[in-house]
Amino acid sequence: MKITVIGLGYIGLPTAAMFAKSGLDVIGYDVNLKVIEALNEGKIIIEEPGLGPLVKEVVSTGKLKADTKINESDVFIIAVPTPINEDKTANMEYVKVAAESIVKYLKKGNTVVLESTSPPGTIDDILLPILSKSGLNMGEDVFVAYSPERVLPGRIIQELEENDRVIGGINERSAEKVKEIYSAFVKGHIYTTDSKTAEMCKLMENTYRDVNIALANELAITCEELGINAWEVIELSNKHPRVNIHQPGPGVGGHCLAVDPWFIVEKQKNGEIIEKSREINDNMPNHVFNILKTILEDENSKIGILGITYKPNIDDTRESPILKLADIILKNSNYKLALHDPYVLKENTRFKEYMVNSVEETAENADILILGVNHREYENLDFEKLSKLMKFKHIYDTRNFLDRKALEKLGFKITLLGRG
Ligand code: SAJ
């Protein structure tokens, strides 16, 4: 069986490599020539633990090859990006182009799989009309299904194999066919359903978290107003066997939780809570800024920020709420800014001129130090030394990460997000 994977990004490439490892012949296609060239040399241009050696192995055995054009295949897997437009709708152009590109190679007995995160109804409204141009009967001659991943960046290889999957076909035969194909490497359980349900599942999984984080953020703001510690409320409430309040913070980042809920919103006629949650989470950087304004007396205060990625221990800054905070500070105040992140190279951000090389430089002469991201590198900082460098010993912990009591002993004043 020959499998063609269209789109060799964070999901397409690992998926292609997993199929190849299971012994199938896989052809990878991408519009980016750099990806193709690298792949044919057994190399990758993205960072993901374990992916490099895996790709090297399957390229050397000849099971995975890259090509600059699409050809006949038994299975076509579309794993192209679905970015978000300015108006918060999904940009489906890459999916359309990918679907168009396979029409003329489609044959009876082929299977087409969509992996890209898409609004509910994409298979019915976008994919099927395009594939039908082949003249073949969808569901009878060609099997079509939606098969989204649920992997966590940093653990992609492991989770592709181990996680359960939901596969939604345009009919039962399609779902069963695609289940059989993915069983080549998926060890988790594969549940089958219709395509629209599977599309909604993928979006709802991330929306569930986004809405729950919004609830935690609302709780945090309310607790600040009422003089309560939200973190203690969460810890104690979560002792209830059926309660799982999420963690508040300076906002929600990444290309999934901050984006996927909008793909539901665009299709809703009567929704409220999903959009409101997005607004609440998107507003958290503003909330942090407003708190800063009440703390800082000098218009020219220096703010040092530790951590700019969207979550700890990775180098990804996409949709990072801390970078939104940096933008807000620069646009609306005269505060001076120093940004530090052990994972991010200066050259890789548009905040180059504000990035400093050490925590000490961040703290030097600062009026306040903000803990933006709970990177493990910030766990055991020498706060005694830092306190001597700072103008005021003041820390704003947006993650409830630092040892408040120990810092207070060193003379620090601690502002904690969510504590009144
Ligand atoms: N966050 C909070 N409070 C929390 C949890 C997270 O503020 O209680 C924030 C984080 O700081 C971060 C953001 O949310 O800014 C998202 O982080 P994350 O680790 O929860 O999720 P992602 O975006 O890295 O990966 C998610 C995963 N989805 C779920 O856990 C439901 C992953 O399984 C998906 O495959 C991935 O999105 C995707 O590609 O859709």
CSV table of C-alpha atoms and ligand atoms in Angstrom, one decimal:
chain,number,residue,atom,x,y,z
A,1,MET,CA,0.0,0.0,0.0
A,2,LYS,CA,1.3,3.4,-1.0
A,3,ILE,CA,0.5,6.4,1.2
A,4,THR,CA,0.9,10.0,0.2
A,5,VAL,CA,1.1,12.6,2.9
A,6,ILE,CA,0.4,16.2,1.8
A,7,GLY,CA,1.9,18.7,4.2
A,8,LEU,CA,5.1,17.7,6.1
A,9,GLY,CA,4.8,19.9,9.2
A,10,TYR,CA,4.5,19.2,12.9
A,11,ILE,CA,1.8,16.6,12.2
A,12,GLY,CA,2.2,15.4,8.6
A,13,LEU,CA,5.9,14.5,8.9
A,14,PRO,CA,5.6,12.5,12.2
A,15,THR,CA,2.5,10.8,10.8
A,16,ALA,CA,4.3,9.9,7.5
A,17,ALA,CA,7.3,8.6,9.5
A,18,MET,CA,5.1,6.4,11.7
A,19,PHE,CA,3.4,4.9,8.7
A,20,ALA,CA,6.8,4.3,7.1
A,21,LYS,CA,8.2,2.7,10.3
A,22,SER,CA,5.3,0.3,10.3
A,23,GLY,CA,6.5,-0.9,6.9
A,24,LEU,CA,4.2,1.0,4.4
A,25,ASP,CA,5.6,2.9,1.5
A,26,VAL,CA,5.2,6.6,2.1
A,27,ILE,CA,5.6,9.6,-0.1
A,28,GLY,CA,5.7,13.0,1.5
A,29,TYR,CA,4.8,16.1,-0.4
A,30,ASP,CA,5.2,19.7,0.7
A,31,VAL,CA,5.2,23.1,-1.1
A,32,ASN,CA,8.3,24.0,0.9
A,33,LEU,CA,11.3,22.8,-1.1
A,34,LYS,CA,13.6,23.0,1.9
A,35,VAL,CA,11.5,20.4,3.6
A,36,ILE,CA,11.7,18.1,0.6
A,37,GLU,CA,15.4,18.5,0.2
A,38,ALA,CA,16.1,17.9,3.9
A,39,LEU,CA,13.8,14.9,4.0
A,40,ASN,CA,15.5,13.2,1.1
A,41,GLU,CA,18.8,13.6,3.0
A,42,GLY,CA,17.1,12.0,6.0
A,43,LYS,CA,17.0,15.3,7.9
A,44,ILE,CA,14.2,17.5,9.4
A,45,ILE,CA,13.9,21.2,9.8
A,46,ILE,CA,11.5,21.3,12.8
A,47,GLU,CA,12.3,20.4,16.4
A,48,GLU,CA,10.6,17.5,18.0
A,49,PRO,CA,12.2,14.9,20.3
A,50,GLY,CA,12.8,11.6,18.6
A,51,LEU,CA,11.6,12.7,15.2
A,52,GLY,CA,15.1,13.2,13.7
A,53,PRO,CA,16.3,9.7,14.3
A,54,LEU,CA,13.0,8.2,13.2
A,55,VAL,CA,13.0,10.1,9.9
A,56,LYS,CA,16.7,9.2,9.3
A,57,GLU,CA,15.9,5.5,9.8
A,58,VAL,CA,12.8,5.4,7.5
A,59,VAL,CA,14.5,7.4,4.8
A,60,SER,CA,17.5,5.1,4.9
A,61,THR,CA,15.4,2.0,4.5
A,62,GLY,CA,13.6,3.7,1.6
A,63,LYS,CA,10.2,3.5,3.2
A,64,LEU,CA,9.8,7.3,3.3
A,65,LYS,CA,10.6,9.5,0.3
A,66,ALA,CA,9.8,13.1,-0.4
A,67,ASP,CA,8.6,14.3,-3.8
A,68,THR,CA,8.0,17.7,-5.4
A,69,LYS,CA,4.8,16.6,-7.1
A,70,ILE,CA,1.8,14.5,-6.3
A,71,ASN,CA,1.3,11.2,-8.0
A,72,GLU,CA,-1.0,8.2,-8.0
A,73,SER,CA,-1.4,6.6,-4.5
A,74,ASP,CA,-3.7,4.2,-2.6
A,75,VAL,CA,-4.1,6.7,0.3
A,76,PHE,CA,-3.9,10.5,0.4
A,77,ILE,CA,-3.5,12.1,3.8
A,78,ILE,CA,-4.0,15.9,3.9
A,79,ALA,CA,-2.1,17.5,6.8
A,80,VAL,CA,-1.8,21.1,5.8
A,81,PRO,CA,-2.2,24.1,8.1
A,82,THR,CA,-5.5,25.7,8.7
A,83,PRO,CA,-4.5,29.1,9.9
A,84,ILE,CA,-6.9,31.7,11.4
A,85,ASN,CA,-7.9,34.7,9.4
A,86,GLU,CA,-8.1,38.3,10.8
A,87,ASP,CA,-11.8,37.9,11.3
A,88,LYS,CA,-11.3,34.7,13.4
A,89,THR,CA,-12.6,32.4,10.7
A,90,ALA,CA,-10.6,29.4,9.5
A,91,ASN,CA,-8.5,29.9,6.4
A,92,MET,CA,-9.2,26.7,4.4
A,93,GLU,CA,-7.2,27.7,1.3
A,94,TYR,CA,-4.4,25.1,1.9
A,95,VAL,CA,-7.0,22.3,2.4
A,96,LYS,CA,-8.7,23.3,-0.9
A,97,VAL,CA,-5.4,23.5,-2.8
A,98,ALA,CA,-4.4,20.1,-1.4
A,99,ALA,CA,-7.8,18.5,-2.3
A,100,GLU,CA,-7.6,20.0,-5.8
A,101,SER,CA,-4.1,18.6,-6.3
A,102,ILE,CA,-5.2,15.0,-5.8
A,103,VAL,CA,-8.4,15.0,-8.0
A,104,LYS,CA,-6.7,14.0,-11.2
A,105,TYR,CA,-4.8,11.1,-9.5
A,106,LEU,CA,-7.9,9.6,-7.7
A,107,LYS,CA,-8.8,6.0,-8.7
A,108,LYS,CA,-11.4,3.6,-7.6
A,109,GLY,CA,-10.5,2.1,-4.3
A,110,ASN,CA,-8.5,5.1,-3.1
A,111,THR,CA,-8.8,6.6,0.4
A,112,VAL,CA,-8.6,10.3,1.3
A,113,VAL,CA,-8.0,11.4,4.9
A,114,LEU,CA,-8.1,14.9,6.3
A,115,GLU,CA,-6.0,15.5,9.4
A,116,SER,CA,-6.0,19.3,9.5
A,117,THR,CA,-8.0,20.9,12.3
A,118,SER,CA,-11.1,22.2,10.6
A,119,PRO,CA,-14.5,23.7,11.2
A,120,PRO,CA,-17.4,21.2,11.5
A,121,GLY,CA,-18.7,20.4,8.1
A,122,THR,CA,-15.4,20.8,6.2
A,123,ILE,CA,-15.5,17.3,4.7
A,124,ASP,CA,-19.0,17.6,3.5
A,125,ASP,CA,-18.9,21.3,2.4
A,126,ILE,CA,-15.3,21.6,1.1
A,127,LEU,CA,-13.6,18.3,0.6
A,128,LEU,CA,-16.4,16.2,-1.1
A,129,PRO,CA,-17.4,18.8,-3.7
A,130,ILE,CA,-13.7,19.0,-4.8
A,131,LEU,CA,-13.0,15.3,-4.8
A,132,SER,CA,-16.3,14.6,-6.7
A,133,LYS,CA,-14.8,16.4,-9.7
A,134,SER,CA,-12.9,13.1,-10.3
A,135,GLY,CA,-16.3,11.6,-11.4
A,136,LEU,CA,-15.9,8.9,-8.8
A,137,ASN,CA,-18.5,8.0,-6.3
A,138,MET,CA,-17.6,9.2,-2.8
A,139,GLY,CA,-18.0,6.6,-0.2
A,140,GLU,CA,-18.4,3.8,-2.8
A,141,ASP,CA,-15.4,4.2,-5.1
A,142,VAL,CA,-13.3,6.5,-2.8
A,143,PHE,CA,-13.3,6.3,1.0
A,144,VAL,CA,-13.1,9.6,2.8
A,145,ALA,CA,-12.7,10.3,6.5
A,146,TYR,CA,-11.5,12.9,9.1
A,147,SER,CA,-8.7,11.6,11.4
A,148,PRO,CA,-7.4,14.3,13.7
A,149,GLU,CA,-4.4,14.0,15.9
A,150,ARG,CA,-4.4,14.8,19.7
A,151,VAL,CA,-0.7,15.0,20.4
A,152,LEU,CA,1.2,17.3,22.6
A,153,PRO,CA,4.1,19.1,21.0
A,154,GLY,CA,7.3,17.6,22.6
A,155,ARG,CA,5.7,14.2,22.9
A,156,ILE,CA,4.4,13.8,19.3
A,157,ILE,CA,6.0,10.5,18.4
A,158,GLN,CA,4.9,8.8,21.6
A,159,GLU,CA,1.4,10.2,21.6
A,160,LEU,CA,0.7,9.4,17.9
A,161,GLU,CA,1.2,5.8,18.8
A,162,GLU,CA,-0.4,5.7,22.3
A,163,ASN,CA,-3.3,8.1,22.2
A,164,ASP,CA,-6.8,7.0,21.4
A,165,ARG,CA,-8.2,8.4,18.2
A,166,VAL,CA,-11.5,9.4,16.8
A,167,ILE,CA,-12.0,8.7,13.1
A,168,GLY,CA,-15.1,10.0,11.3
A,169,GLY,CA,-16.0,8.7,7.9
A,170,ILE,CA,-18.5,9.9,5.3
A,171,ASN,CA,-20.0,6.5,5.7
A,172,GLU,CA,-19.2,3.4,7.8
A,173,ARG,CA,-17.1,1.8,5.2
A,174,SER,CA,-14.9,4.9,5.0
A,175,ALA,CA,-14.5,5.0,8.7
A,176,GLU,CA,-13.6,1.3,9.0
A,177,LYS,CA,-11.2,1.6,6.1
A,178,VAL,CA,-9.3,4.5,7.6
A,179,LYS,CA,-9.3,2.8,11.0
A,180,GLU,CA,-7.6,-0.2,9.4
A,181,ILE,CA,-5.0,2.0,7.8
A,182,TYR,CA,-4.1,3.9,11.0
A,183,SER,CA,-4.0,0.6,13.0
A,184,ALA,CA,-0.6,0.2,11.3
A,185,PHE,CA,0.9,2.3,14.0
A,186,VAL,CA,-1.8,3.4,16.5
A,187,LYS,CA,-1.8,1.3,19.7
A,188,GLY,CA,-4.5,3.4,21.4
A,189,HIS,CA,-8.2,2.6,20.8
A,190,ILE,CA,-9.7,3.9,17.6
A,191,TYR,CA,-13.3,5.0,17.8
A,192,THR,CA,-15.3,5.5,14.6
A,193,THR,CA,-18.1,7.9,13.9
A,194,ASP,CA,-19.3,10.2,11.2
A,195,SER,CA,-17.0,13.0,9.8
A,196,LYS,CA,-18.9,16.0,11.3
A,197,THR,CA,-18.9,14.5,14.7
A,198,ALA,CA,-15.1,13.8,14.5
A,199,GLU,CA,-14.5,17.4,13.3
A,200,MET,CA,-16.4,18.7,16.3
A,201,CYS,CA,-14.7,16.3,18.8
A,202,LYS,CA,-11.3,17.7,17.7
A,203,LEU,CA,-12.4,21.3,18.2
A,204,MET,CA,-14.3,20.6,21.4
A,205,GLU,CA,-11.3,18.9,23.1
A,206,ASN,CA,-9.3,22.1,23.0
A,207,THR,CA,-12.4,24.3,23.6
A,208,TYR,CA,-13.1,22.4,26.7
A,209,ARG,CA,-9.7,23.4,28.1
A,210,ASP,CA,-10.0,27.0,26.9
A,211,VAL,CA,-13.5,27.5,28.5
A,212,ASN,CA,-12.3,25.9,31.7
A,213,ILE,CA,-9.2,28.1,31.8
A,214,ALA,CA,-11.5,31.1,31.2
A,215,LEU,CA,-13.5,30.0,34.2
A,216,ALA,CA,-10.3,29.8,36.3
A,217,ASN,CA,-9.2,33.3,35.0
A,218,GLU,CA,-12.6,34.7,36.0
A,219,LEU,CA,-12.3,33.1,39.4
A,220,ALA,CA,-8.8,34.7,39.7
A,221,ILE,CA,-10.1,38.2,38.9
A,222,THR,CA,-13.0,37.8,41.3
A,223,CYS,CA,-10.7,36.6,44.0
A,224,GLU,CA,-8.5,39.6,43.5
A,225,GLU,CA,-11.5,41.8,44.0
A,226,LEU,CA,-12.8,40.0,47.0
A,227,GLY,CA,-9.5,39.4,48.8
A,228,ILE,CA,-9.4,35.7,48.4
A,229,ASN,CA,-6.6,33.4,47.1
A,230,ALA,CA,-7.9,31.7,44.0
A,231,TRP,CA,-5.1,29.1,44.0
A,232,GLU,CA,-6.2,27.9,47.4
A,233,VAL,CA,-9.9,27.9,46.3
A,234,ILE,CA,-8.9,25.8,43.3
A,235,GLU,CA,-6.8,23.4,45.3
A,236,LEU,CA,-9.5,22.8,47.9
A,237,SER,CA,-12.4,22.8,45.4
A,238,ASN,CA,-10.5,20.2,43.3
A,239,LYS,CA,-10.7,17.8,46.3
A,240,HIS,CA,-14.3,17.3,45.3
A,241,PRO,CA,-14.3,14.0,43.3
A,242,ARG,CA,-16.1,15.6,40.3
A,243,VAL,CA,-14.4,19.0,40.1
A,244,ASN,CA,-11.4,19.9,38.0
A,245,ILE,CA,-10.9,23.7,38.0
A,246,HIS,CA,-8.0,24.6,35.6
A,247,GLN,CA,-5.1,27.0,36.3
A,248,PRO,CA,-5.5,30.7,35.9
A,249,GLY,CA,-2.6,32.7,34.3
A,250,PRO,CA,-1.7,35.6,32.1
A,251,GLY,CA,-3.6,34.2,29.1
A,252,VAL,CA,-3.8,31.2,26.8
A,253,GLY,CA,-1.3,30.8,24.0
A,254,GLY,CA,-0.2,28.2,21.4
A,255,HIS,CA,-1.7,27.5,18.0
A,256,CYS,CA,-4.4,25.2,19.4
A,257,LEU,CA,-6.3,26.3,22.4
A,258,ALA,CA,-6.2,30.0,21.4
A,259,VAL,CA,-7.4,29.2,17.9
A,260,ASP,CA,-9.6,26.1,17.7
A,261,PRO,CA,-12.6,27.5,19.6
A,262,TRP,CA,-13.0,30.1,16.9
A,263,PHE,CA,-13.7,27.4,14.4
A,264,ILE,CA,-16.7,26.4,16.3
A,265,VAL,CA,-17.8,30.0,16.9
A,266,GLU,CA,-17.8,30.7,13.1
A,267,LYS,CA,-20.4,28.0,12.7
A,268,GLN,CA,-22.6,28.8,15.7
A,269,LYS,CA,-25.9,30.5,15.4
A,270,ASN,CA,-26.7,30.8,19.1
A,271,GLY,CA,-23.4,30.3,21.0
A,272,GLU,CA,-22.2,32.5,23.8
A,273,ILE,CA,-19.9,30.7,26.3
A,274,ILE,CA,-17.1,29.7,23.8
A,275,GLU,CA,-16.6,33.2,22.4
A,276,LYS,CA,-16.9,34.8,25.8
A,277,SER,CA,-14.2,32.4,27.1
A,278,ARG,CA,-11.9,33.4,24.3
A,279,GLU,CA,-12.4,37.0,25.1
A,280,ILE,CA,-11.8,36.4,28.8
A,281,ASN,CA,-8.5,34.6,28.1
A,282,ASP,CA,-7.4,37.1,25.5
A,283,ASN,CA,-8.0,39.9,27.9
A,284,MET,CA,-5.7,38.4,30.6
A,285,PRO,CA,-2.6,40.3,29.3
A,286,ASN,CA,-4.6,43.5,29.7
A,287,HIS,CA,-5.5,42.5,33.2
A,288,VAL,CA,-1.9,42.0,34.1
A,289,PHE,CA,-1.0,45.4,32.6
A,290,ASN,CA,-3.8,47.1,34.6
A,291,ILE,CA,-2.4,45.5,37.8
A,292,LEU,CA,1.1,46.7,36.9
A,293,LYS,CA,-0.2,50.3,36.5
A,294,THR,CA,-1.6,50.2,40.0
A,295,ILE,CA,1.7,48.9,41.4
A,296,LEU,CA,4.3,51.0,39.6
A,297,GLU,CA,4.5,54.6,40.7
A,298,ASP,CA,7.1,55.8,38.3
A,299,GLU,CA,6.1,56.2,34.7
A,300,ASN,CA,9.6,55.2,33.6
A,301,SER,CA,9.8,52.1,35.8
A,302,LYS,CA,11.7,49.1,34.5
A,303,ILE,CA,9.8,45.9,34.1
A,304,GLY,CA,11.8,42.6,33.9
A,305,ILE,CA,9.9,39.6,32.5
A,306,LEU,CA,11.0,36.0,33.0
A,307,GLY,CA,9.7,33.7,30.2
A,308,ILE,CA,8.0,34.7,26.9
A,309,THR,CA,6.9,31.3,25.5
A,310,TYR,CA,3.3,30.2,25.5
A,311,LYS,CA,4.0,27.4,28.0
A,312,PRO,CA,6.9,26.2,30.1
A,313,ASN,CA,10.0,24.3,28.9
A,314,ILE,CA,9.5,24.8,25.1
A,315,ASP,CA,10.8,27.4,22.6
A,316,ASP,CA,7.4,28.1,21.0
A,317,THR,CA,6.1,31.7,21.3
A,318,ARG,CA,3.1,31.4,19.0
A,319,GLU,CA,0.1,33.4,20.5
A,320,SER,CA,2.2,33.8,23.6
A,321,PRO,CA,0.2,35.9,26.1
A,322,ILE,CA,3.4,37.3,27.6
A,323,LEU,CA,4.4,38.7,24.2
A,324,LYS,CA,0.9,40.3,24.0
A,325,LEU,CA,1.7,41.8,27.4
A,326,ALA,CA,5.0,43.1,26.1
A,327,ASP,CA,3.1,44.7,23.2
A,328,ILE,CA,0.6,46.3,25.5
A,329,ILE,CA,3.4,47.7,27.7
A,330,LEU,CA,5.3,49.1,24.8
A,331,LYS,CA,2.2,50.6,23.2
A,332,ASN,CA,0.6,52.1,26.3
A,333,SER,CA,3.4,53.2,28.6
A,334,ASN,CA,6.9,54.5,29.0
A,335,TYR,CA,7.9,51.6,31.1
A,336,LYS,CA,11.3,50.1,30.2
A,337,LEU,CA,11.2,46.4,29.3
A,338,ALA,CA,13.7,43.6,29.7
A,339,LEU,CA,12.7,40.1,28.4
A,340,HIS,CA,14.4,36.9,29.3
A,341,ASP,CA,13.8,33.4,28.1
A,342,PRO,CA,16.3,30.5,28.2
A,343,TYR,CA,14.6,28.7,25.3
A,344,VAL,CA,14.2,31.6,22.8
A,345,LEU,CA,16.9,32.9,20.6
A,346,LYS,CA,16.9,36.7,20.3
A,347,GLU,CA,16.9,36.4,16.5
A,348,ASN,CA,13.7,34.4,16.6
A,349,THR,CA,11.5,37.1,18.1
A,350,ARG,CA,10.4,40.5,17.0
A,351,PHE,CA,11.4,41.7,20.5
A,352,LYS,CA,15.1,41.4,19.8
A,353,GLU,CA,16.0,44.7,21.2
A,354,TYR,CA,14.3,44.0,24.6
A,355,MET,CA,15.7,40.5,25.0
A,356,VAL,CA,18.6,40.2,27.5
A,357,ASN,CA,20.9,37.3,28.1
A,358,SER,CA,20.6,36.6,31.8
A,359,VAL,CA,18.1,36.7,34.7
A,360,GLU,CA,20.6,39.1,36.4
A,361,GLU,CA,20.3,41.6,33.5
A,362,THR,CA,16.5,41.2,33.6
A,363,ALA,CA,16.5,42.1,37.4
A,364,GLU,CA,19.1,44.8,37.2
A,365,ASN,CA,17.6,48.1,38.4
A,366,ALA,CA,14.1,46.7,37.8
A,367,ASP,CA,11.1,48.1,39.7
A,368,ILE,CA,9.4,44.8,39.3
A,369,LEU,CA,10.1,41.3,38.1
A,370,ILE,CA,7.3,39.4,36.4
A,371,LEU,CA,7.3,35.6,36.4
A,372,GLY,CA,5.6,35.1,33.0
A,373,VAL,CA,6.3,31.4,32.3
A,374,ASN,CA,7.1,28.7,34.8
A,375,HIS,CA,10.2,27.4,33.0
A,376,ARG,CA,12.1,24.8,35.1
A,377,GLU,CA,15.2,27.1,34.9
A,378,TYR,CA,13.3,29.7,37.1
A,379,GLU,CA,12.7,27.2,39.9
A,380,ASN,CA,15.9,27.7,41.8
A,381,LEU,CA,17.0,31.2,41.0
A,382,ASP,CA,19.3,33.0,43.5
A,383,PHE,CA,16.7,35.5,44.6
A,384,GLU,CA,19.0,36.9,47.3
A,385,LYS,CA,21.4,38.0,44.6
A,386,LEU,CA,18.6,39.2,42.4
A,387,SER,CA,17.1,41.2,45.2
A,388,LYS,CA,20.3,43.2,45.5
A,389,LEU,CA,20.3,44.1,41.8
A,390,MET,CA,16.7,45.3,41.7
A,391,LYS,CA,15.5,48.8,42.4
A,392,PHE,CA,12.5,47.5,44.3
A,393,LYS,CA,12.2,44.0,45.6
A,394,HIS,CA,8.9,43.3,44.0
A,395,ILE,CA,7.8,40.1,42.1
A,396,TYR,CA,4.6,39.6,40.2
A,397,ASP,CA,4.0,35.9,39.9
A,398,THR,CA,1.4,35.2,37.2
A,399,ARG,CA,1.7,31.4,37.6
A,400,ASN,CA,1.8,30.7,41.3
A,401,PHE,CA,5.2,29.1,40.6
A,402,LEU,CA,7.5,30.8,43.1
A,403,ASP,CA,7.9,30.1,46.8
A,404,ARG,CA,6.1,33.1,48.2
A,405,LYS,CA,7.0,32.5,51.8
A,406,ALA,CA,10.7,32.1,51.1
A,407,LEU,CA,10.7,35.3,48.9
A,408,GLU,CA,8.9,37.3,51.6
A,409,LYS,CA,11.6,36.2,54.0
A,410,LEU,CA,14.2,37.8,51.6
A,411,GLY,CA,12.2,41.0,51.8
A,412,PHE,CA,10.4,40.7,48.5
A,413,LYS,CA,6.9,42.0,48.1
A,414,ILE,CA,4.9,39.5,46.1
A,415,THR,CA,1.9,40.2,43.9
A,416,LEU,CA,0.2,36.9,42.9
A,417,LEU,CA,-2.2,36.7,40.0
A,418,GLY,CA,-5.5,35.5,41.5
A,419,ARG,CA,-4.8,36.6,45.1
A,420,GLY,CA,-6.5,39.6,46.5
B,1,SAJ,N1,-3.1,27.0,30.3
B,1,SAJ,C1,-3.6,27.7,31.3
B,1,SAJ,N2,-4.2,27.1,32.3
B,1,SAJ,C2,-4.3,25.7,32.3
B,1,SAJ,C3,-3.7,25.0,31.3
B,1,SAJ,C4,-3.1,25.6,30.2
B,1,SAJ,O1,-3.6,29.0,31.3
B,1,SAJ,O2,-4.9,25.1,33.3
B,1,SAJ,C5,-2.5,27.7,29.1
B,1,SAJ,C6,-1.0,27.4,28.9
B,1,SAJ,O3,-0.2,28.3,29.7
B,1,SAJ,C7,-0.8,27.6,27.4
B,1,SAJ,C8,-2.2,27.2,26.8
B,1,SAJ,O4,-3.0,27.2,27.9
B,1,SAJ,O5,-0.6,29.0,27.2
B,1,SAJ,C9,-2.2,25.9,26.1
B,1,SAJ,O6,-1.3,24.9,26.6
B,1,SAJ,P1,-1.6,23.4,26.7
B,1,SAJ,O7,-0.4,22.7,27.2
B,1,SAJ,O8,-2.9,23.1,27.5
B,1,SAJ,O9,-2.0,22.9,25.2
B,1,SAJ,P2,-1.3,22.9,23.8
B,1,SAJ,O10,-1.9,24.0,23.0
B,1,SAJ,O11,0.2,22.8,23.9
B,1,SAJ,O12,-1.8,21.5,23.1
B,1,SAJ,C10,-3.2,21.2,23.0
B,1,SAJ,C11,-3.5,19.8,23.6
B,1,SAJ,N3,-4.9,19.8,23.8
B,1,SAJ,C12,-5.4,19.4,25.0
B,1,SAJ,O13,-4.8,19.1,26.0
B,1,SAJ,C13,-6.9,19.3,25.0
B,1,SAJ,C14,-3.0,18.8,22.6
B,1,SAJ,O14,-3.5,17.5,23.1
B,1,SAJ,C15,-3.6,19.0,21.2
B,1,SAJ,O15,-3.1,18.0,20.3
B,1,SAJ,C16,-3.1,20.3,20.7
B,1,SAJ,O16,-3.5,21.3,21.6
B,1,SAJ,C17,-3.5,20.5,19.3
B,1,SAJ,O17,-2.7,20.3,18.4
B,1,SAJ,O18,-4.7,20.7,19.1
